[in-house]
Amino acid sequence: MDFMTDRDVQKYMEDGYVVLDGLLTPQECDELRQRMAEIVEHMDIPHHCRTTFSTYHDEQLKTQMQGNADYFITSGDKIRFFFEKGAFDDKGEFIVPKQRSLNKVGHALHAYEPVYKKVTHSPNVQGMAKKLGLVSPVILQSMFIFKQPGIGGEVTPHQDATFLYTEPLGRVMGLWIALEDATANNGCLWFIPGSHNSGISRRMVRTPKGTFPLTDFSGREQTYDDEKFVVAPVKKGNSLKWLSFLLPREGVHRSAETPRTTSRHVYTFHLCMEAQTPSWSPDNWLQPTEELPFPPLYAK
Ligand SMILES: O=C(O)CCC(=O)C(=O)O
């Protein structure tokens, strides 16, 4: 039986996203989390690379000025660490346990970490892409997102196509796998069904070589009616698939008064529909490199 049914495909096309049951077993989820715990245990981050991650533009600029400016933009073919705001003191020393300090690890787990590679190329994932008629999809990037208890901001409403732009639009899709139950309380995603039909209004682009900052935004984020967001809880081992111009946001507005009390670990990666990438924008922050051309999904 197909892992993704005709009904799932229809829902995905209509709403721009669909929750799919049973991509991974609980044991497979634990295996990915265990491997990440080992990676974090051994991470060695020079002070100048202690880079916080934020979806707010002014905070991104501040980070580029404070840190190693190209730490983010050159992370597409590496495994790098991005921290929560508030993880370090003024001297760059951890002020929270390092296991609780990370926002995400990215962006090439799918290429260099065997357990992540196996999941990314698994028969279910390949079957899903085939069911959607993708002839030669490639993997663009992958991330482990932590959503730590007690620290960290929310993900503001955004469209992935702002960061991963193609012409025509709609060639990129995300697969987001819950490694723990993702609920309205620990920061599952919310979507506006059908918002993939209204295009994008903002892009993050590389700036000309030799200029600073290294990336900038053109256009501005649309404003959205909060009431229209629909919650998308996902059980451990299940997954969410969405189109790149759909709008995810995290549901709960986090502040010092409302800290998250449990983590919400996910493994997520993005696919582009074709191996030949005439549609892949050279202005995107993420570019294939000699070291790591975008790998084909239909390979082991
Ligand atoms: O998991 C999250 O909090 C954000 C995920 C997301 O927006 C993405 O992967 O593009």
PDB file of C-alpha atoms and ligand atoms in Angstrom:
ATOM      1  CA  MET A   1       0.000   0.000   0.000  1.00  0.00           C
ATOM      2  CA  ASP A   2       1.195   3.524  -0.772  1.00  0.00           C
ATOM      3  CA  PHE A   3       2.453   5.411   2.250  1.00  0.00           C
ATOM      4  CA  MET A   4       0.796   8.541   0.827  1.00  0.00           C
ATOM      5  CA  THR A   5      -2.765   7.854  -0.297  1.00  0.00           C
ATOM      6  CA  ASP A   6      -4.731   9.559  -3.082  1.00  0.00           C
ATOM      7  CA  ARG A   7      -6.665  11.361  -0.368  1.00  0.00           C
ATOM      8  CA  ASP A   8      -3.420  12.656   1.174  1.00  0.00           C
ATOM      9  CA  VAL A   9      -2.317  13.937  -2.230  1.00  0.00           C
ATOM     10  CA  GLN A  10      -5.622  15.711  -2.715  1.00  0.00           C
ATOM     11  CA  LYS A  11      -5.421  17.338   0.725  1.00  0.00           C
ATOM     12  CA  TYR A  12      -1.815  18.349   0.107  1.00  0.00           C
ATOM     13  CA  MET A  13      -2.745  19.995  -3.206  1.00  0.00           C
ATOM     14  CA  GLU A  14      -5.808  21.755  -1.777  1.00  0.00           C
ATOM     15  CA  ASP A  15      -4.478  22.907   1.582  1.00  0.00           C
ATOM     16  CA  GLY A  16      -0.770  23.051   0.776  1.00  0.00           C
ATOM     17  CA  TYR A  17       0.058  20.619   3.590  1.00  0.00           C
ATOM     18  CA  VAL A  18      -0.925  17.236   4.943  1.00  0.00           C
ATOM     19  CA  VAL A  19      -0.164  15.244   8.107  1.00  0.00           C
ATOM     20  CA  LEU A  20       0.962  11.697   7.284  1.00  0.00           C
ATOM     21  CA  ASP A  21       0.881   8.879   9.811  1.00  0.00           C
ATOM     22  CA  GLY A  22       3.659   6.460  10.590  1.00  0.00           C
ATOM     23  CA  LEU A  23       6.738   7.567   8.685  1.00  0.00           C
ATOM     24  CA  LEU A  24       9.086   6.408  11.449  1.00  0.00           C
ATOM     25  CA  THR A  25       8.718   4.024  14.348  1.00  0.00           C
ATOM     26  CA  PRO A  26       9.247   5.420  17.875  1.00  0.00           C
ATOM     27  CA  GLN A  27      12.550   3.485  17.949  1.00  0.00           C
ATOM     28  CA  GLU A  28      13.737   5.170  14.751  1.00  0.00           C
ATOM     29  CA  CYS A  29      12.826   8.553  16.238  1.00  0.00           C
ATOM     30  CA  ASP A  30      14.833   7.727  19.345  1.00  0.00           C
ATOM     31  CA  GLU A  31      17.782   6.626  17.217  1.00  0.00           C
ATOM     32  CA  LEU A  32      17.860  10.019  15.462  1.00  0.00           C
ATOM     33  CA  ARG A  33      17.585  11.860  18.773  1.00  0.00           C
ATOM     34  CA  GLN A  34      20.291   9.701  20.339  1.00  0.00           C
ATOM     35  CA  ARG A  35      22.679  10.423  17.465  1.00  0.00           C
ATOM     36  CA  MET A  36      21.966  14.133  17.782  1.00  0.00           C
ATOM     37  CA  ALA A  37      22.667  13.979  21.522  1.00  0.00           C
ATOM     38  CA  GLU A  38      26.094  12.490  20.680  1.00  0.00           C
ATOM     39  CA  ILE A  39      26.794  15.173  18.059  1.00  0.00           C
ATOM     40  CA  VAL A  40      25.901  17.887  20.569  1.00  0.00           C
ATOM     41  CA  GLU A  41      28.001  16.224  23.282  1.00  0.00           C
ATOM     42  CA  HIS A  42      31.054  16.457  21.015  1.00  0.00           C
ATOM     43  CA  MET A  43      30.434  19.848  19.431  1.00  0.00           C
ATOM     44  CA  ASP A  44      33.298  22.242  19.720  1.00  0.00           C
ATOM     45  CA  ILE A  45      32.276  25.752  18.795  1.00  0.00           C
ATOM     46  CA  PRO A  46      34.877  28.521  18.630  1.00  0.00           C
ATOM     47  CA  HIS A  47      33.648  31.691  20.305  1.00  0.00           C
ATOM     48  CA  HIS A  48      33.349  33.628  17.053  1.00  0.00           C
ATOM     49  CA  CYS A  49      30.972  30.961  15.696  1.00  0.00           C
ATOM     50  CA  ARG A  50      28.546  31.086  18.594  1.00  0.00           C
ATOM     51  CA  THR A  51      25.774  32.205  16.326  1.00  0.00           C
ATOM     52  CA  THR A  52      22.192  32.621  17.467  1.00  0.00           C
ATOM     53  CA  PHE A  53      19.308  31.865  15.134  1.00  0.00           C
ATOM     54  CA  SER A  54      16.306  34.114  14.779  1.00  0.00           C
ATOM     55  CA  THR A  55      13.570  34.607  12.212  1.00  0.00           C
ATOM     56  CA  TYR A  56      13.611  38.354  12.984  1.00  0.00           C
ATOM     57  CA  HIS A  57      15.614  40.308  10.388  1.00  0.00           C
ATOM     58  CA  ASP A  58      17.250  42.838  12.724  1.00  0.00           C
ATOM     59  CA  GLU A  59      18.412  40.023  14.994  1.00  0.00           C
ATOM     60  CA  GLN A  60      19.855  38.195  11.959  1.00  0.00           C
ATOM     61  CA  LEU A  61      21.838  41.320  11.043  1.00  0.00           C
ATOM     62  CA  LYS A  62      23.113  41.737  14.589  1.00  0.00           C
ATOM     63  CA  THR A  63      24.264  38.113  14.543  1.00  0.00           C
ATOM     64  CA  GLN A  64      26.165  38.627  11.285  1.00  0.00           C
ATOM     65  CA  MET A  65      27.908  41.659  12.760  1.00  0.00           C
ATOM     66  CA  GLN A  66      28.821  39.938  16.011  1.00  0.00           C
ATOM     67  CA  GLY A  67      29.885  36.579  14.741  1.00  0.00           C
ATOM     68  CA  ASN A  68      31.589  34.855  11.914  1.00  0.00           C
ATOM     69  CA  ALA A  69      29.628  36.583   9.146  1.00  0.00           C
ATOM     70  CA  ASP A  70      29.579  33.619   6.776  1.00  0.00           C
ATOM     71  CA  TYR A  71      28.901  30.877   9.347  1.00  0.00           C
ATOM     72  CA  PHE A  72      25.284  30.623   8.177  1.00  0.00           C
ATOM     73  CA  ILE A  73      25.699  31.226   4.461  1.00  0.00           C
ATOM     74  CA  THR A  74      28.403  28.559   4.105  1.00  0.00           C
ATOM     75  CA  SER A  75      26.563  25.951   6.167  1.00  0.00           C
ATOM     76  CA  GLY A  76      24.708  24.293   3.261  1.00  0.00           C
ATOM     77  CA  ASP A  77      27.320  21.566   2.868  1.00  0.00           C
ATOM     78  CA  LYS A  78      28.247  21.270   6.542  1.00  0.00           C
ATOM     79  CA  ILE A  79      26.889  20.317   9.913  1.00  0.00           C
ATOM     80  CA  ARG A  80      26.739  23.516  11.916  1.00  0.00           C
ATOM     81  CA  PHE A  81      25.204  24.701  15.159  1.00  0.00           C
ATOM     82  CA  PHE A  82      22.803  27.590  15.633  1.00  0.00           C
ATOM     83  CA  PHE A  83      21.966  28.677  19.138  1.00  0.00           C
ATOM     84  CA  GLU A  84      19.037  30.220  20.928  1.00  0.00           C
ATOM     85  CA  LYS A  85      19.201  33.854  21.905  1.00  0.00           C
ATOM     86  CA  GLY A  86      20.167  33.877  25.574  1.00  0.00           C
ATOM     87  CA  ALA A  87      22.417  30.812  25.335  1.00  0.00           C
ATOM     88  CA  PHE A  88      25.658  32.808  25.906  1.00  0.00           C
ATOM     89  CA  ASP A  89      26.868  35.543  28.200  1.00  0.00           C
ATOM     90  CA  ASP A  90      28.777  38.611  26.953  1.00  0.00           C
ATOM     91  CA  LYS A  91      31.996  36.592  26.794  1.00  0.00           C
ATOM     92  CA  GLY A  92      30.445  33.838  24.668  1.00  0.00           C
ATOM     93  CA  GLU A  93      30.300  31.345  27.538  1.00  0.00           C
ATOM     94  CA  PHE A  94      27.279  29.068  27.806  1.00  0.00           C
ATOM     95  CA  ILE A  95      24.814  30.238  30.430  1.00  0.00           C
ATOM     96  CA  VAL A  96      22.498  27.260  29.904  1.00  0.00           C
ATOM     97  CA  PRO A  97      23.500  23.582  29.661  1.00  0.00           C
ATOM     98  CA  LYS A  98      24.815  23.122  26.115  1.00  0.00           C
ATOM     99  CA  GLN A  99      22.194  20.407  25.457  1.00  0.00           C
ATOM    100  CA  ARG A 100      19.558  23.112  25.985  1.00  0.00           C
ATOM    101  CA  SER A 101      21.314  25.874  24.067  1.00  0.00           C
ATOM    102  CA  LEU A 102      20.619  24.953  20.457  1.00  0.00           C
ATOM    103  CA  ASN A 103      17.924  26.208  18.148  1.00  0.00           C
ATOM    104  CA  LYS A 104      18.941  23.948  15.272  1.00  0.00           C
ATOM    105  CA  VAL A 105      21.693  21.955  13.622  1.00  0.00           C
ATOM    106  CA  GLY A 106      21.968  22.184   9.831  1.00  0.00           C
ATOM    107  CA  HIS A 107      22.137  21.988   6.912  1.00  0.00           C
ATOM    108  CA  ALA A 108      23.688  18.767   5.585  1.00  0.00           C
ATOM    109  CA  LEU A 109      22.747  16.033   8.046  1.00  0.00           C
ATOM    110  CA  HIS A 110      21.188  14.182   5.100  1.00  0.00           C
ATOM    111  CA  ALA A 111      24.590  13.911   3.443  1.00  0.00           C
ATOM    112  CA  TYR A 112      27.009  13.234   6.267  1.00  0.00           C
ATOM    113  CA  GLU A 113      25.148  11.483   9.082  1.00  0.00           C
ATOM    114  CA  PRO A 114      24.245   7.876   8.192  1.00  0.00           C
ATOM    115  CA  VAL A 115      21.065   7.586  10.316  1.00  0.00           C
ATOM    116  CA  TYR A 116      19.717  10.846   8.892  1.00  0.00           C
ATOM    117  CA  LYS A 117      20.755   9.863   5.376  1.00  0.00           C
ATOM    118  CA  LYS A 118      18.904   6.554   5.725  1.00  0.00           C
ATOM    119  CA  VAL A 119      15.665   8.240   6.788  1.00  0.00           C
ATOM    120  CA  THR A 120      15.936  10.886   4.066  1.00  0.00           C
ATOM    121  CA  HIS A 121      16.283   8.244   1.336  1.00  0.00           C
ATOM    122  CA  SER A 122      13.912   5.735   2.940  1.00  0.00           C
ATOM    123  CA  PRO A 123      11.407   3.796   0.799  1.00  0.00           C
ATOM    124  CA  ASN A 124       8.518   5.745   2.378  1.00  0.00           C
ATOM    125  CA  VAL A 125      10.031   9.100   1.494  1.00  0.00           C
ATOM    126  CA  GLN A 126      10.947   7.984  -2.023  1.00  0.00           C
ATOM    127  CA  GLY A 127       7.473   6.470  -2.443  1.00  0.00           C
ATOM    128  CA  MET A 128       5.877   9.732  -1.372  1.00  0.00           C
ATOM    129  CA  ALA A 129       7.865  11.679  -3.953  1.00  0.00           C
ATOM    130  CA  LYS A 130       6.947   9.149  -6.651  1.00  0.00           C
ATOM    131  CA  LYS A 131       3.307   9.366  -5.672  1.00  0.00           C
ATOM    132  CA  LEU A 132       3.519  13.110  -6.288  1.00  0.00           C
ATOM    133  CA  GLY A 133       5.013  12.413  -9.708  1.00  0.00           C
ATOM    134  CA  LEU A 134       8.480  13.812  -8.986  1.00  0.00           C
ATOM    135  CA  VAL A 135      10.832  12.489 -11.655  1.00  0.00           C
ATOM    136  CA  SER A 136      14.263  13.427 -10.340  1.00  0.00           C
ATOM    137  CA  PRO A 137      13.982  15.311  -7.054  1.00  0.00           C
ATOM    138  CA  VAL A 138      17.056  16.475  -5.162  1.00  0.00           C
ATOM    139  CA  ILE A 139      17.645  17.163  -1.488  1.00  0.00           C
ATOM    140  CA  LEU A 140      18.398  20.784  -0.741  1.00  0.00           C
ATOM    141  CA  GLN A 141      19.012  20.952   2.987  1.00  0.00           C
ATOM    142  CA  SER A 142      18.201  19.284   6.281  1.00  0.00           C
ATOM    143  CA  MET A 143      17.856  20.446   9.860  1.00  0.00           C
ATOM    144  CA  PHE A 144      17.344  19.102  13.340  1.00  0.00           C
ATOM    145  CA  ILE A 145      15.167  21.634  15.169  1.00  0.00           C
ATOM    146  CA  PHE A 146      15.128  21.438  18.966  1.00  0.00           C
ATOM    147  CA  LYS A 147      12.523  23.836  20.362  1.00  0.00           C
ATOM    148  CA  GLN A 148      14.087  23.693  23.782  1.00  0.00           C
ATOM    149  CA  PRO A 149      12.176  23.983  27.030  1.00  0.00           C
ATOM    150  CA  GLY A 150      12.592  27.285  28.842  1.00  0.00           C
ATOM    151  CA  ILE A 151      14.528  29.177  26.163  1.00  0.00           C
ATOM    152  CA  GLY A 152      14.056  30.483  22.649  1.00  0.00           C
ATOM    153  CA  GLY A 153      11.775  32.589  20.542  1.00  0.00           C
ATOM    154  CA  GLU A 154       8.937  31.611  18.284  1.00  0.00           C
ATOM    155  CA  VAL A 155       9.090  31.009  14.553  1.00  0.00           C
ATOM    156  CA  THR A 156       7.393  33.969  12.921  1.00  0.00           C
ATOM    157  CA  PRO A 157       5.015  33.362   9.999  1.00  0.00           C
ATOM    158  CA  HIS A 158       7.093  32.829   6.899  1.00  0.00           C
ATOM    159  CA  GLN A 159       7.107  30.968   3.614  1.00  0.00           C
ATOM    160  CA  ASP A 160       9.986  28.643   2.824  1.00  0.00           C
ATOM    161  CA  ALA A 161      10.076  30.076  -0.702  1.00  0.00           C
ATOM    162  CA  THR A 162      11.262  33.349   0.835  1.00  0.00           C
ATOM    163  CA  PHE A 163      14.525  31.509   1.559  1.00  0.00           C
ATOM    164  CA  LEU A 164      14.465  28.724  -1.066  1.00  0.00           C
ATOM    165  CA  TYR A 165      13.216  30.480  -4.182  1.00  0.00           C
ATOM    166  CA  THR A 166      12.541  28.900  -7.557  1.00  0.00           C
ATOM    167  CA  GLU A 167      11.084  30.100 -10.796  1.00  0.00           C
ATOM    168  CA  PRO A 168       8.409  29.096 -11.296  1.00  0.00           C
ATOM    169  CA  LEU A 169       7.397  28.997  -7.646  1.00  0.00           C
ATOM    170  CA  GLY A 170       6.272  25.759  -6.092  1.00  0.00           C
ATOM    171  CA  ARG A 171       9.182  23.487  -6.968  1.00  0.00           C
ATOM    172  CA  VAL A 172      10.269  23.118  -3.314  1.00  0.00           C
ATOM    173  CA  MET A 173       8.575  21.064  -0.630  1.00  0.00           C
ATOM    174  CA  GLY A 174       9.355  20.415   3.019  1.00  0.00           C
ATOM    175  CA  LEU A 175       9.066  17.183   4.952  1.00  0.00           C
ATOM    176  CA  TRP A 176       8.988  17.673   8.707  1.00  0.00           C
ATOM    177  CA  ILE A 177       9.187  14.619  10.937  1.00  0.00           C
ATOM    178  CA  ALA A 178       8.156  14.819  14.602  1.00  0.00           C
ATOM    179  CA  LEU A 179      10.682  12.956  16.763  1.00  0.00           C
ATOM    180  CA  GLU A 180       8.559  13.759  19.819  1.00  0.00           C
ATOM    181  CA  ASP A 181       4.843  14.545  19.956  1.00  0.00           C
ATOM    182  CA  ALA A 182       4.399  18.088  18.620  1.00  0.00           C
ATOM    183  CA  THR A 183       1.425  19.685  20.329  1.00  0.00           C
ATOM    184  CA  ALA A 184      -0.086  23.137  20.688  1.00  0.00           C
ATOM    185  CA  ASN A 185       1.729  23.357  24.045  1.00  0.00           C
ATOM    186  CA  ASN A 186       5.267  22.637  22.913  1.00  0.00           C
ATOM    187  CA  GLY A 187       5.185  24.552  19.631  1.00  0.00           C
ATOM    188  CA  CYS A 188       3.681  22.507  16.822  1.00  0.00           C
ATOM    189  CA  LEU A 189       3.143  24.395  13.592  1.00  0.00           C
ATOM    190  CA  TRP A 190       0.023  26.185  12.443  1.00  0.00           C
ATOM    191  CA  PHE A 191      -0.909  26.865   8.841  1.00  0.00           C
ATOM    192  CA  ILE A 192      -3.378  28.868   6.815  1.00  0.00           C
ATOM    193  CA  PRO A 193      -4.843  26.187   4.524  1.00  0.00           C
ATOM    194  CA  GLY A 194      -4.677  27.313   0.911  1.00  0.00           C
ATOM    195  CA  SER A 195      -2.172  30.101   1.617  1.00  0.00           C
ATOM    196  CA  HIS A 196       0.108  28.491  -0.964  1.00  0.00           C
ATOM    197  CA  ASN A 197      -2.142  29.999  -3.631  1.00  0.00           C
ATOM    198  CA  SER A 198      -1.223  33.590  -2.935  1.00  0.00           C
ATOM    199  CA  GLY A 199       2.459  33.624  -3.987  1.00  0.00           C
ATOM    200  CA  ILE A 200       5.221  35.262  -1.940  1.00  0.00           C
ATOM    201  CA  SER A 201       5.977  38.880  -1.194  1.00  0.00           C
ATOM    202  CA  ARG A 202       9.412  38.680   0.429  1.00  0.00           C
ATOM    203  CA  ARG A 203      12.729  37.110  -0.536  1.00  0.00           C
ATOM    204  CA  MET A 204      16.009  36.621   1.264  1.00  0.00           C
ATOM    205  CA  VAL A 205      18.785  37.169  -1.284  1.00  0.00           C
ATOM    206  CA  ARG A 206      22.555  37.065  -1.336  1.00  0.00           C
ATOM    207  CA  THR A 207      24.013  40.535  -1.601  1.00  0.00           C
ATOM    208  CA  PRO A 208      26.723  41.263  -4.227  1.00  0.00           C
ATOM    209  CA  LYS A 209      30.108  39.667  -3.453  1.00  0.00           C
ATOM    210  CA  GLY A 210      32.271  41.758  -1.155  1.00  0.00           C
ATOM    211  CA  THR A 211      29.362  43.602   0.462  1.00  0.00           C
ATOM    212  CA  PHE A 212      27.944  43.360   3.949  1.00  0.00           C
ATOM    213  CA  PRO A 213      25.582  42.027   5.220  1.00  0.00           C
ATOM    214  CA  LEU A 214      25.882  38.852   3.174  1.00  0.00           C
ATOM    215  CA  THR A 215      22.125  38.476   2.795  1.00  0.00           C
ATOM    216  CA  ASP A 216      19.281  40.907   2.712  1.00  0.00           C
ATOM    217  CA  PHE A 217      15.537  40.902   2.193  1.00  0.00           C
ATOM    218  CA  SER A 218      13.588  42.295  -0.697  1.00  0.00           C
ATOM    219  CA  GLY A 219       9.868  42.974  -0.322  1.00  0.00           C
ATOM    220  CA  ARG A 220       8.073  42.542   2.954  1.00  0.00           C
ATOM    221  CA  GLU A 221       6.122  39.819   4.708  1.00  0.00           C
ATOM    222  CA  GLN A 222       2.389  39.994   4.160  1.00  0.00           C
ATOM    223  CA  THR A 223       0.216  40.532   7.196  1.00  0.00           C
ATOM    224  CA  TYR A 224      -1.970  37.625   8.105  1.00  0.00           C
ATOM    225  CA  ASP A 225      -5.189  37.157   9.950  1.00  0.00           C
ATOM    226  CA  ASP A 226      -4.281  35.207  13.099  1.00  0.00           C
ATOM    227  CA  GLU A 227      -7.765  33.702  13.172  1.00  0.00           C
ATOM    228  CA  LYS A 228      -7.129  31.833   9.935  1.00  0.00           C
ATOM    229  CA  PHE A 229      -4.273  29.689  11.246  1.00  0.00           C
ATOM    230  CA  VAL A 230      -5.190  26.053  11.845  1.00  0.00           C
ATOM    231  CA  VAL A 231      -3.228  23.991  14.354  1.00  0.00           C
ATOM    232  CA  ALA A 232      -1.332  20.949  13.019  1.00  0.00           C
ATOM    233  CA  PRO A 233      -0.356  18.654  15.912  1.00  0.00           C
ATOM    234  CA  VAL A 234       1.831  15.738  14.852  1.00  0.00           C
ATOM    235  CA  LYS A 235       2.492  12.555  16.818  1.00  0.00           C
ATOM    236  CA  LYS A 236       5.999  11.170  17.281  1.00  0.00           C
ATOM    237  CA  GLY A 237       7.056   9.358  14.093  1.00  0.00           C
ATOM    238  CA  ASN A 238       4.416  11.050  11.937  1.00  0.00           C
ATOM    239  CA  SER A 239       5.248  13.777   9.490  1.00  0.00           C
ATOM    240  CA  LEU A 240       4.026  16.924   7.864  1.00  0.00           C
ATOM    241  CA  LYS A 241       4.543  17.642   4.219  1.00  0.00           C
ATOM    242  CA  TRP A 242       4.114  21.137   2.879  1.00  0.00           C
ATOM    243  CA  LEU A 243       4.653  23.301  -0.159  1.00  0.00           C
ATOM    244  CA  SER A 244       7.300  25.968  -0.047  1.00  0.00           C
ATOM    245  CA  PHE A 245       4.947  28.881  -0.351  1.00  0.00           C
ATOM    246  CA  LEU A 246       2.637  27.773   2.392  1.00  0.00           C
ATOM    247  CA  LEU A 247       2.814  29.698   5.586  1.00  0.00           C
ATOM    248  CA  PRO A 248       3.890  27.957   8.780  1.00  0.00           C
ATOM    249  CA  ARG A 249       4.164  29.633  12.116  1.00  0.00           C
ATOM    250  CA  GLU A 250       4.600  28.409  15.627  1.00  0.00           C
ATOM    251  CA  GLY A 251       1.366  28.697  17.558  1.00  0.00           C
ATOM    252  CA  VAL A 252       2.313  29.858  20.991  1.00  0.00           C
ATOM    253  CA  HIS A 253       3.852  33.274  21.474  1.00  0.00           C
ATOM    254  CA  ARG A 254       6.777  32.573  23.763  1.00  0.00           C
ATOM    255  CA  SER A 255       8.016  35.006  26.336  1.00  0.00           C
ATOM    256  CA  ALA A 256       9.725  34.906  29.701  1.00  0.00           C
ATOM    257  CA  GLU A 257       6.274  34.492  31.242  1.00  0.00           C
ATOM    258  CA  THR A 258       5.260  31.570  29.043  1.00  0.00           C
ATOM    259  CA  PRO A 259       8.335  29.375  28.615  1.00  0.00           C
ATOM    260  CA  ARG A 260       7.986  26.071  26.801  1.00  0.00           C
ATOM    261  CA  THR A 261       8.125  23.267  29.350  1.00  0.00           C
ATOM    262  CA  THR A 262       8.968  20.338  27.062  1.00  0.00           C
ATOM    263  CA  SER A 263      11.155  20.076  23.983  1.00  0.00           C
ATOM    264  CA  ARG A 264       9.811  19.477  20.477  1.00  0.00           C
ATOM    265  CA  HIS A 265      12.476  17.754  18.432  1.00  0.00           C
ATOM    266  CA  VAL A 266      12.006  17.417  14.675  1.00  0.00           C
ATOM    267  CA  TYR A 267      14.070  16.342  11.701  1.00  0.00           C
ATOM    268  CA  THR A 268      13.136  18.255   8.572  1.00  0.00           C
ATOM    269  CA  PHE A 269      14.433  18.493   5.032  1.00  0.00           C
ATOM    270  CA  HIS A 270      13.519  20.199   1.793  1.00  0.00           C
ATOM    271  CA  LEU A 271      13.336  18.777  -1.695  1.00  0.00           C
ATOM    272  CA  CYS A 272      13.443  20.492  -5.043  1.00  0.00           C
ATOM    273  CA  MET A 273      11.464  18.763  -7.770  1.00  0.00           C
ATOM    274  CA  GLU A 274      14.196  18.513 -10.359  1.00  0.00           C
ATOM    275  CA  ALA A 275      17.828  17.530 -10.459  1.00  0.00           C
ATOM    276  CA  GLN A 276      18.602  20.025 -13.190  1.00  0.00           C
ATOM    277  CA  THR A 277      18.177  23.298 -11.435  1.00  0.00           C
ATOM    278  CA  PRO A 278      17.542  26.007 -13.986  1.00  0.00           C
ATOM    279  CA  SER A 279      14.745  27.090 -11.671  1.00  0.00           C
ATOM    280  CA  TRP A 280      17.025  27.308  -8.610  1.00  0.00           C
ATOM    281  CA  SER A 281      17.776  30.955  -7.940  1.00  0.00           C
ATOM    282  CA  PRO A 282      21.479  31.910  -7.826  1.00  0.00           C
ATOM    283  CA  ASP A 283      20.428  34.572  -5.318  1.00  0.00           C
ATOM    284  CA  ASN A 284      19.329  32.003  -2.739  1.00  0.00           C
ATOM    285  CA  TRP A 285      21.589  31.805   0.332  1.00  0.00           C
ATOM    286  CA  LEU A 286      21.819  28.029  -0.198  1.00  0.00           C
ATOM    287  CA  GLN A 287      23.794  26.896  -3.241  1.00  0.00           C
ATOM    288  CA  PRO A 288      25.043  23.479  -4.353  1.00  0.00           C
ATOM    289  CA  THR A 289      28.811  23.240  -3.921  1.00  0.00           C
ATOM    290  CA  GLU A 290      31.577  21.159  -5.458  1.00  0.00           C
ATOM    291  CA  GLU A 291      31.815  19.346  -2.140  1.00  0.00           C
ATOM    292  CA  LEU A 292      28.075  18.689  -2.014  1.00  0.00           C
ATOM    293  CA  PRO A 293      25.979  19.039  -5.161  1.00  0.00           C
ATOM    294  CA  PHE A 294      22.295  18.633  -4.267  1.00  0.00           C
ATOM    295  CA  PRO A 295      22.015  14.807  -3.917  1.00  0.00           C
ATOM    296  CA  PRO A 296      19.292  12.931  -5.826  1.00  0.00           C
ATOM    297  CA  LEU A 297      16.515  11.576  -3.602  1.00  0.00           C
ATOM    298  CA  TYR A 298      16.205   8.352  -5.574  1.00  0.00           C
ATOM    299  CA  ALA A 299      19.524   6.979  -4.406  1.00  0.00           C
ATOM    300  CA  LYS A 300      20.569   5.154  -1.268  1.00  0.00           C
TER     301      LYS A 300
HETATM  302  O1  LIG B   1       9.908  23.532  13.141  1.00  0.00           O
HETATM  303  C1  LIG B   1       9.836  24.735  13.185  1.00  0.00           C
HETATM  304  O2  LIG B   1       9.676  25.331  14.229  1.00  0.00           O
HETATM  305  C2  LIG B   1       9.935  25.574  11.945  1.00  0.00           C
HETATM  306  C3  LIG B   1      10.024  24.763  10.732  1.00  0.00           C
HETATM  307  C4  LIG B   1      10.050  25.584   9.500  1.00  0.00           C
HETATM  308  O3  LIG B   1       9.470  26.626   9.419  1.00  0.00           O
HETATM  309  C5  LIG B   1      10.781  25.089   8.339  1.00  0.00           C
HETATM  310  O4  LIG B   1      11.385  23.996   8.413  1.00  0.00           O
HETATM  311  O5  LIG B   1      10.763  25.780   7.317  1.00  0.00           O
END
